[in-house]
Amino acid sequence: MIKAGFIGWRGMVGSILMERMLAEKDFKGFEPVFASTSQMGQKGPDVGIDIPPVKDAHDLDFLSQMDIIVTCQGSGYTKEVYPKLRNSGWKGYWIDASSALRMEDSSIIVLDPVNRKVIDQGLSSGIKDFIGGNCTVSLMLMAIGGLFEHQLIEWMTSMTYQAASGAGAKNMRELVAQMSSIGDSARELMGDPVSAITLVDRCVLETMQSDDFPTENFLAPVAGSLIPWIDSPMESGQTREEWKGFAETNKILQTEPPVPIDGICVRIGAMRCHSQAMTIKLKKDIALDDITGIIQNSNQWVKVVPNDREQTLKCLSPAAVTGTLTVPVGRIRKLNIGPRYLSLFTVGDQLLWGAAEPVRRIFNIIVDRLKG
Ligand code: HSE
């Protein structure tokens, strides 16, 4: 029986992964073993079958008995444990939601609806490390992978509107705390229908700028504001999140020569859906109907939204998409700059296609392969 070890299944991405695996009845055909960095010996999660007590996620003897390890524990754990495990001679499959091994030559970034060929070639050539991509990149590729596949993109910019969940569970809580704080401070004025809006506005601003406003995690207001900076600075002037757009997209697709991609990544007050506005220079002038056809047919989750107000408001927002695997693409039009300039907008659940779903799917691909 194939043995699969799961680490980090209690965290945000890990628990979404468990939810999705249960919903898809994935817990069959292998023996799941759960491990933890802090709760060994306790009872594991309810996955509908008998499982042993939780193991120690640092125990190399235990880890080396696994055929597959799936970790959502984060980069720190990977950096600490992975080299020791490989150095001990372990030859199993390492599936990782964190970024630690993403850019290594020995790994493949997984997004099988988009790069299944790359994955299959990697499996055949003996690659053993399969890593989930950056959420913004994965969601962009789920949306417009078809345009890359048809080699229509000369260059692209992506202006992002990224949700709190991308920064972590604590940030999601802090966003809600910021919203509450603003709502609480303005409640009295809002209760008076004739209060001047300038007073409401000043009250909101004073709350956001006060020392008591909760900004421990974001370091600035996001509710009622935004933060045009995500992750660490790079020499180029990009943030690391912006750098990943080019580096990871081209690695996922193994494009040669690489497609130039850049943009500005912005944190906004959405809970768990990232949105992105794309400007694309096409390699040739092709009709809008052909473009929407290519986008719509590239995978079963992408959904072209007609460029009208009603459908846009109904389908193309974090509020509409959260908790679903649908990746809507709308506002598709040629820019008045010229016929080869395309503009579009897309939204996707950062915890599903942006994190847990590609990991769940590569796990199943590998289990099927091991079962022969
Ligand atoms: N780095 C992303 C963000 C999330 O901060 O939104 C993970 O890919």
Coordinates of C-alpha atoms and ligand atoms in Angstrom, one line a residue:
M1 CA 0.0 0.0 0.0
I2 CA 1.2 3.5 -0.9
K3 CA 2.1 5.5 2.2
A4 CA 1.4 9.2 2.2
G5 CA 2.5 11.6 5.0
F6 CA 0.6 14.8 5.5
I7 CA 2.2 17.7 7.3
G8 CA 0.7 21.2 8.1
W9 CA -2.9 20.0 7.6
R10 CA -4.2 22.1 10.5
G11 CA -3.2 25.5 9.0
M12 CA -5.2 27.5 6.5
V13 CA -4.0 26.0 3.2
G14 CA -3.8 22.5 4.9
S15 CA -7.3 22.6 6.2
I16 CA -8.6 23.7 2.8
L17 CA -6.7 20.8 1.2
M18 CA -8.3 18.4 3.7
E19 CA -11.8 19.8 2.9
R20 CA -11.2 19.4 -0.8
M21 CA -9.8 15.9 -0.4
L22 CA -12.8 14.8 1.6
A23 CA -15.3 16.5 -0.8
E24 CA -13.7 14.6 -3.7
K25 CA -13.4 11.4 -1.7
D26 CA -9.7 11.3 -2.3
F27 CA -8.8 9.2 0.8
K28 CA -8.7 5.9 -0.9
G29 CA -6.0 3.7 -2.5
F30 CA -3.3 4.8 -0.1
E31 CA -2.5 4.8 3.6
P32 CA -2.6 8.4 5.0
V33 CA -0.4 9.2 8.0
F34 CA -0.6 12.6 9.6
A35 CA 2.4 14.3 11.2
S36 CA 2.8 17.5 13.2
T37 CA 5.6 19.7 14.5
S38 CA 3.8 20.2 17.8
Q39 CA 0.9 17.8 18.4
M40 CA 2.4 14.3 18.0
G41 CA 0.6 11.4 19.7
Q42 CA -2.8 13.1 19.3
K43 CA -5.7 12.0 17.3
G44 CA -5.5 12.9 13.6
P45 CA -8.3 14.5 11.5
D46 CA -11.4 12.6 10.6
V47 CA -10.9 11.4 7.0
G48 CA -13.5 8.7 7.1
I49 CA -11.0 5.8 7.7
D50 CA -8.9 4.6 10.6
I51 CA -5.6 6.4 10.9
P52 CA -2.7 6.1 13.4
P53 CA -2.0 8.8 16.0
V54 CA -0.2 11.9 14.8
K55 CA 3.5 11.4 14.2
D56 CA 6.4 13.7 14.7
A57 CA 7.0 15.7 11.5
H58 CA 10.7 16.0 12.3
D59 CA 11.2 12.2 12.7
L60 CA 13.4 11.3 9.7
D61 CA 12.8 7.6 10.3
F62 CA 9.1 8.0 10.0
L63 CA 9.3 10.4 7.0
S64 CA 11.6 8.1 5.1
Q65 CA 9.0 5.3 5.2
M66 CA 6.6 7.5 3.2
D67 CA 6.2 7.1 -0.6
I68 CA 4.8 10.6 -0.8
I69 CA 5.0 13.6 1.6
V70 CA 2.6 16.4 1.3
T71 CA 3.5 19.5 3.2
C72 CA 1.5 22.7 3.8
Q73 CA 3.7 23.5 6.8
G74 CA 5.5 26.4 5.2
S75 CA 9.0 27.2 3.9
G76 CA 10.7 27.1 7.3
Y77 CA 9.8 23.4 7.7
T78 CA 10.8 22.6 4.2
K79 CA 14.2 24.3 4.5
E80 CA 14.9 22.5 7.7
V81 CA 13.7 19.0 6.9
Y82 CA 13.9 18.5 3.2
P83 CA 17.7 18.5 2.8
K84 CA 18.2 16.1 5.7
L85 CA 15.6 13.7 4.3
R86 CA 17.1 13.8 0.8
N87 CA 20.6 13.5 2.2
S88 CA 19.5 10.4 4.1
G89 CA 18.8 8.8 0.7
W90 CA 15.0 9.2 0.7
K91 CA 13.7 8.8 -2.9
G92 CA 9.9 9.5 -2.4
Y93 CA 7.8 12.3 -3.8
W94 CA 7.8 15.6 -2.0
I95 CA 4.7 17.8 -2.7
D96 CA 4.9 21.2 -1.2
A97 CA 2.6 24.2 -1.0
S98 CA 5.4 26.5 0.2
S99 CA 7.8 28.4 -2.1
A100 CA 11.1 27.0 -0.6
L101 CA 11.9 24.7 -3.5
R102 CA 9.9 26.4 -6.3
M103 CA 12.7 27.7 -8.4
E104 CA 15.1 24.7 -7.9
D105 CA 16.0 23.0 -11.2
S106 CA 15.1 19.7 -9.5
S107 CA 11.4 20.8 -9.0
I108 CA 8.4 21.3 -11.2
I109 CA 5.8 24.0 -10.3
V110 CA 2.4 22.2 -10.5
L111 CA -0.8 23.5 -12.2
D112 CA -1.9 20.5 -14.1
P113 CA -4.8 22.1 -16.1
V114 CA -2.1 24.3 -17.6
N115 CA 1.1 22.4 -17.5
R116 CA 0.1 18.7 -17.4
K117 CA 2.6 17.9 -20.2
V118 CA 5.5 19.4 -18.2
I119 CA 4.4 17.4 -15.2
D120 CA 4.1 14.1 -17.2
Q121 CA 7.5 14.7 -18.7
G122 CA 9.0 15.5 -15.3
L123 CA 7.5 12.3 -13.8
S124 CA 8.8 10.2 -16.6
S125 CA 12.3 11.7 -16.3
G126 CA 12.4 11.0 -12.5
I127 CA 11.5 14.4 -11.0
K128 CA 10.4 13.9 -7.4
D129 CA 9.7 17.4 -6.1
F130 CA 6.4 19.0 -7.1
I131 CA 5.7 22.4 -5.8
G132 CA 2.5 24.6 -5.7
G133 CA 3.0 27.9 -7.5
N134 CA 2.5 31.5 -6.3
C135 CA -1.2 32.1 -5.9
T136 CA -1.3 35.1 -8.2
V137 CA 0.6 33.4 -10.9
S138 CA -1.5 30.2 -10.7
L139 CA -4.7 32.2 -10.9
M140 CA -3.5 34.2 -13.8
L141 CA -2.6 31.0 -15.7
M142 CA -5.9 29.3 -14.9
A143 CA -7.5 32.4 -16.5
I144 CA -5.4 33.0 -19.6
G145 CA -3.3 29.8 -20.0
G146 CA -5.0 29.4 -23.4
L147 CA -3.4 32.5 -24.7
F148 CA 0.0 31.3 -23.6
E149 CA -0.6 27.8 -25.1
H150 CA -1.5 29.4 -28.5
Q151 CA 1.7 31.5 -28.1
L152 CA -0.2 34.7 -28.6
I153 CA 1.4 36.8 -25.9
E154 CA 4.3 39.1 -26.8
W155 CA 4.4 40.7 -23.3
M156 CA 2.0 41.3 -20.5
T157 CA 1.5 43.4 -17.4
S158 CA -0.6 42.3 -14.4
M159 CA -1.9 44.8 -11.9
T160 CA -3.1 42.9 -8.9
Y161 CA -5.7 43.3 -6.2
Q162 CA -4.7 40.7 -3.6
A163 CA -6.7 39.4 -0.7
A164 CA -5.7 39.3 2.9
S165 CA -5.5 35.5 2.9
G166 CA -2.4 35.7 0.8
A167 CA -0.6 37.2 3.7
G168 CA -2.0 34.6 6.2
A169 CA -4.8 33.8 8.6
K170 CA -3.7 36.5 11.0
N171 CA -4.0 39.1 8.3
M172 CA -7.6 38.0 7.5
R173 CA -8.5 38.5 11.1
E174 CA -6.8 41.9 11.1
L175 CA -8.7 43.0 8.0
V176 CA -12.0 42.2 9.8
A177 CA -10.8 43.9 13.0
Q178 CA -9.9 47.0 10.9
M179 CA -13.4 46.9 9.3
S180 CA -15.0 46.6 12.7
S181 CA -13.0 49.4 14.1
I182 CA -14.1 51.7 11.3
G183 CA -17.7 50.6 11.6
D184 CA -17.7 51.0 15.4
S185 CA -16.3 54.5 15.2
A186 CA -18.7 55.8 12.6
R187 CA -21.8 54.0 14.0
E188 CA -23.3 57.0 15.8
L189 CA -22.9 59.4 12.8
M190 CA -24.2 56.7 10.5
G191 CA -27.3 56.3 12.7
D192 CA -28.1 60.0 12.1
P193 CA -29.4 60.2 8.5
V194 CA -28.7 63.9 8.3
S195 CA -25.1 63.8 9.6
A196 CA -22.7 65.5 7.1
I197 CA -20.7 63.0 5.0
T198 CA -17.6 65.1 5.6
L199 CA -18.0 64.3 9.3
V200 CA -18.3 60.6 8.6
D201 CA -15.3 60.8 6.4
R202 CA -13.2 62.6 9.0
C203 CA -14.3 60.1 11.7
V204 CA -13.2 57.2 9.4
L205 CA -9.9 58.8 8.6
E206 CA -9.1 59.6 12.2
T207 CA -9.9 56.0 13.2
M208 CA -7.6 54.7 10.4
Q209 CA -4.8 57.0 11.5
S210 CA -5.1 56.5 15.2
D211 CA -2.5 54.5 17.2
D212 CA -5.2 52.1 18.3
F213 CA -6.0 51.0 14.7
P214 CA -5.0 47.3 14.4
T215 CA -2.1 47.2 11.9
E216 CA 0.3 44.8 13.7
N217 CA 0.3 42.4 10.7
F218 CA -0.3 44.6 7.6
L219 CA 1.7 47.5 9.1
A220 CA -0.8 49.9 7.5
P221 CA -4.6 50.2 7.0
V222 CA -6.0 48.0 4.3
A223 CA -9.7 48.4 5.1
G224 CA -10.8 51.6 3.5
S225 CA -7.3 51.8 2.0
L226 CA -4.8 49.6 0.1
I227 CA -1.1 48.7 0.3
P228 CA 0.9 48.8 -3.0
W229 CA 3.6 46.5 -1.7
I230 CA 3.6 42.7 -1.2
D231 CA 6.6 40.7 0.1
S232 CA 10.3 41.8 0.2
P233 CA 12.2 44.3 -2.0
M234 CA 14.3 43.1 -5.0
E235 CA 17.3 44.9 -6.5
S236 CA 15.2 45.6 -9.6
G237 CA 12.8 47.8 -7.7
Q238 CA 10.1 45.1 -8.0
T239 CA 8.7 43.4 -4.9
R240 CA 9.3 39.7 -4.7
E241 CA 5.6 39.1 -5.5
E242 CA 6.1 41.1 -8.7
W243 CA 9.3 39.3 -9.6
K244 CA 7.5 35.9 -9.3
G245 CA 5.1 36.9 -12.2
F246 CA 7.9 36.5 -14.7
A247 CA 10.0 33.9 -13.0
E248 CA 7.3 31.4 -12.1
T249 CA 5.1 31.8 -15.2
N250 CA 8.0 31.0 -17.4
K251 CA 9.1 28.1 -15.2
I252 CA 5.6 26.6 -15.0
L253 CA 5.2 26.7 -18.8
Q254 CA 8.9 26.2 -19.6
T255 CA 8.7 28.9 -22.2
E256 CA 11.8 29.5 -24.3
P257 CA 12.5 32.4 -24.9
P258 CA 10.6 33.6 -21.8
V259 CA 7.6 35.8 -22.1
P260 CA 8.2 39.3 -20.6
I261 CA 5.8 39.8 -17.7
D262 CA 5.8 42.6 -15.0
G263 CA 3.3 44.6 -13.0
I264 CA 2.4 46.1 -9.7
C265 CA 1.0 43.9 -6.8
V266 CA -1.4 45.6 -4.4
R267 CA -3.0 44.3 -1.2
I268 CA -6.7 45.3 -0.9
G269 CA -9.4 44.6 1.6
A270 CA -10.8 41.3 0.1
M271 CA -10.7 38.2 2.3
R272 CA -9.5 35.4 0.0
C273 CA -9.9 36.2 -3.7
H274 CA -7.1 37.7 -5.7
S275 CA -8.1 39.8 -8.7
Q276 CA -5.9 41.0 -11.5
A277 CA -6.2 43.4 -14.4
M278 CA -4.1 42.3 -17.4
T279 CA -2.7 44.3 -20.3
I280 CA -1.5 42.0 -23.0
K281 CA 0.4 42.9 -26.2
L282 CA -0.6 40.2 -28.7
K283 CA 1.8 38.8 -31.2
K284 CA -0.8 39.4 -33.9
D285 CA -4.1 41.1 -34.4
I286 CA -6.7 38.4 -33.8
A287 CA -10.5 38.9 -33.5
L288 CA -12.0 39.3 -30.0
D289 CA -14.3 36.3 -30.6
D290 CA -11.3 34.1 -31.3
I291 CA -9.6 35.3 -28.1
T292 CA -12.7 34.6 -25.9
G293 CA -13.0 31.2 -27.5
I294 CA -9.4 30.3 -26.7
I295 CA -9.8 31.6 -23.1
Q296 CA -13.1 29.7 -22.6
N297 CA -11.8 26.4 -24.0
S298 CA -8.6 26.3 -22.2
N299 CA -9.9 24.4 -19.1
Q300 CA -13.2 23.5 -17.5
W301 CA -13.0 26.1 -14.7
V302 CA -12.4 29.3 -16.6
K303 CA -15.6 31.2 -17.4
V304 CA -15.7 34.1 -19.9
V305 CA -18.0 36.9 -18.5
P306 CA -19.6 39.1 -21.1
N307 CA -18.3 42.7 -21.0
D308 CA -21.5 44.2 -19.7
R309 CA -22.3 45.8 -16.4
E310 CA -24.9 43.3 -15.2
Q311 CA -22.7 40.2 -15.7
T312 CA -19.6 41.9 -14.4
L313 CA -21.3 42.9 -11.2
K314 CA -22.8 39.5 -10.8
C315 CA -19.9 37.3 -11.7
L316 CA -16.6 39.1 -11.6
S317 CA -15.8 39.9 -8.0
P318 CA -14.3 38.3 -4.9
A319 CA -17.8 38.2 -3.3
A320 CA -19.1 36.2 -6.3
V321 CA -16.1 33.8 -6.6
T322 CA -15.0 33.0 -3.0
G323 CA -15.3 29.3 -2.2
T324 CA -15.7 28.2 -5.8
L325 CA -13.2 26.8 -8.3
T326 CA -14.6 29.0 -11.1
V327 CA -12.1 31.5 -12.6
P328 CA -14.1 34.2 -14.3
V329 CA -12.4 36.3 -17.0
G330 CA -14.2 39.5 -18.0
R331 CA -13.9 43.1 -19.3
I332 CA -12.2 41.5 -22.3
R333 CA -11.6 44.1 -25.0
K334 CA -9.0 45.6 -27.3
L335 CA -7.5 48.8 -25.9
N336 CA -7.8 52.0 -28.0
I337 CA -4.0 52.0 -28.1
G338 CA -4.1 49.5 -31.0
P339 CA -5.5 46.2 -32.3
R340 CA -2.8 44.1 -30.7
Y341 CA -3.4 45.5 -27.2
L342 CA -5.8 43.4 -25.1
S343 CA -7.2 44.2 -21.7
L344 CA -9.1 41.8 -19.3
F345 CA -9.9 41.3 -15.6
T346 CA -9.9 38.0 -13.7
V347 CA -10.7 36.8 -10.1
G348 CA -9.9 33.6 -8.4
D349 CA -10.0 32.0 -4.9
Q350 CA -6.5 32.3 -3.6
L351 CA -6.9 29.3 -1.2
L352 CA -8.3 27.0 -3.9
W353 CA -6.6 27.3 -7.3
G354 CA -4.1 29.6 -5.7
A355 CA -2.9 27.1 -3.1
A356 CA -4.7 23.8 -2.2
E357 CA -6.2 22.6 -5.5
P358 CA -3.0 22.2 -7.5
V359 CA -1.5 20.3 -4.5
R360 CA -4.5 18.0 -4.2
R361 CA -4.4 17.3 -7.9
I362 CA -0.7 16.5 -8.2
F363 CA -1.1 14.2 -5.2
N364 CA -3.8 12.2 -7.1
I365 CA -1.7 12.2 -10.3
I366 CA 1.2 10.7 -8.3
V367 CA -0.9 8.2 -6.4
D368 CA -2.4 7.0 -9.7
R369 CA 1.0 6.7 -11.2
L370 CA 2.3 4.7 -8.3
K371 CA -0.7 2.4 -8.4
G372 CA 0.2 1.8 -12.1
Ligands
HSE1 N1 2.2 35.8 -1.9 C1 0.8 35.8 -2.1 C2 0.2 37.0 -1.4 C3 0.2 34.6 -1.6 O1 0.9 37.6 -0.5 O2 -0.9 37.3 -1.7 C4 0.8 33.3 -1.8 O3 1.2 32.9 -3.1

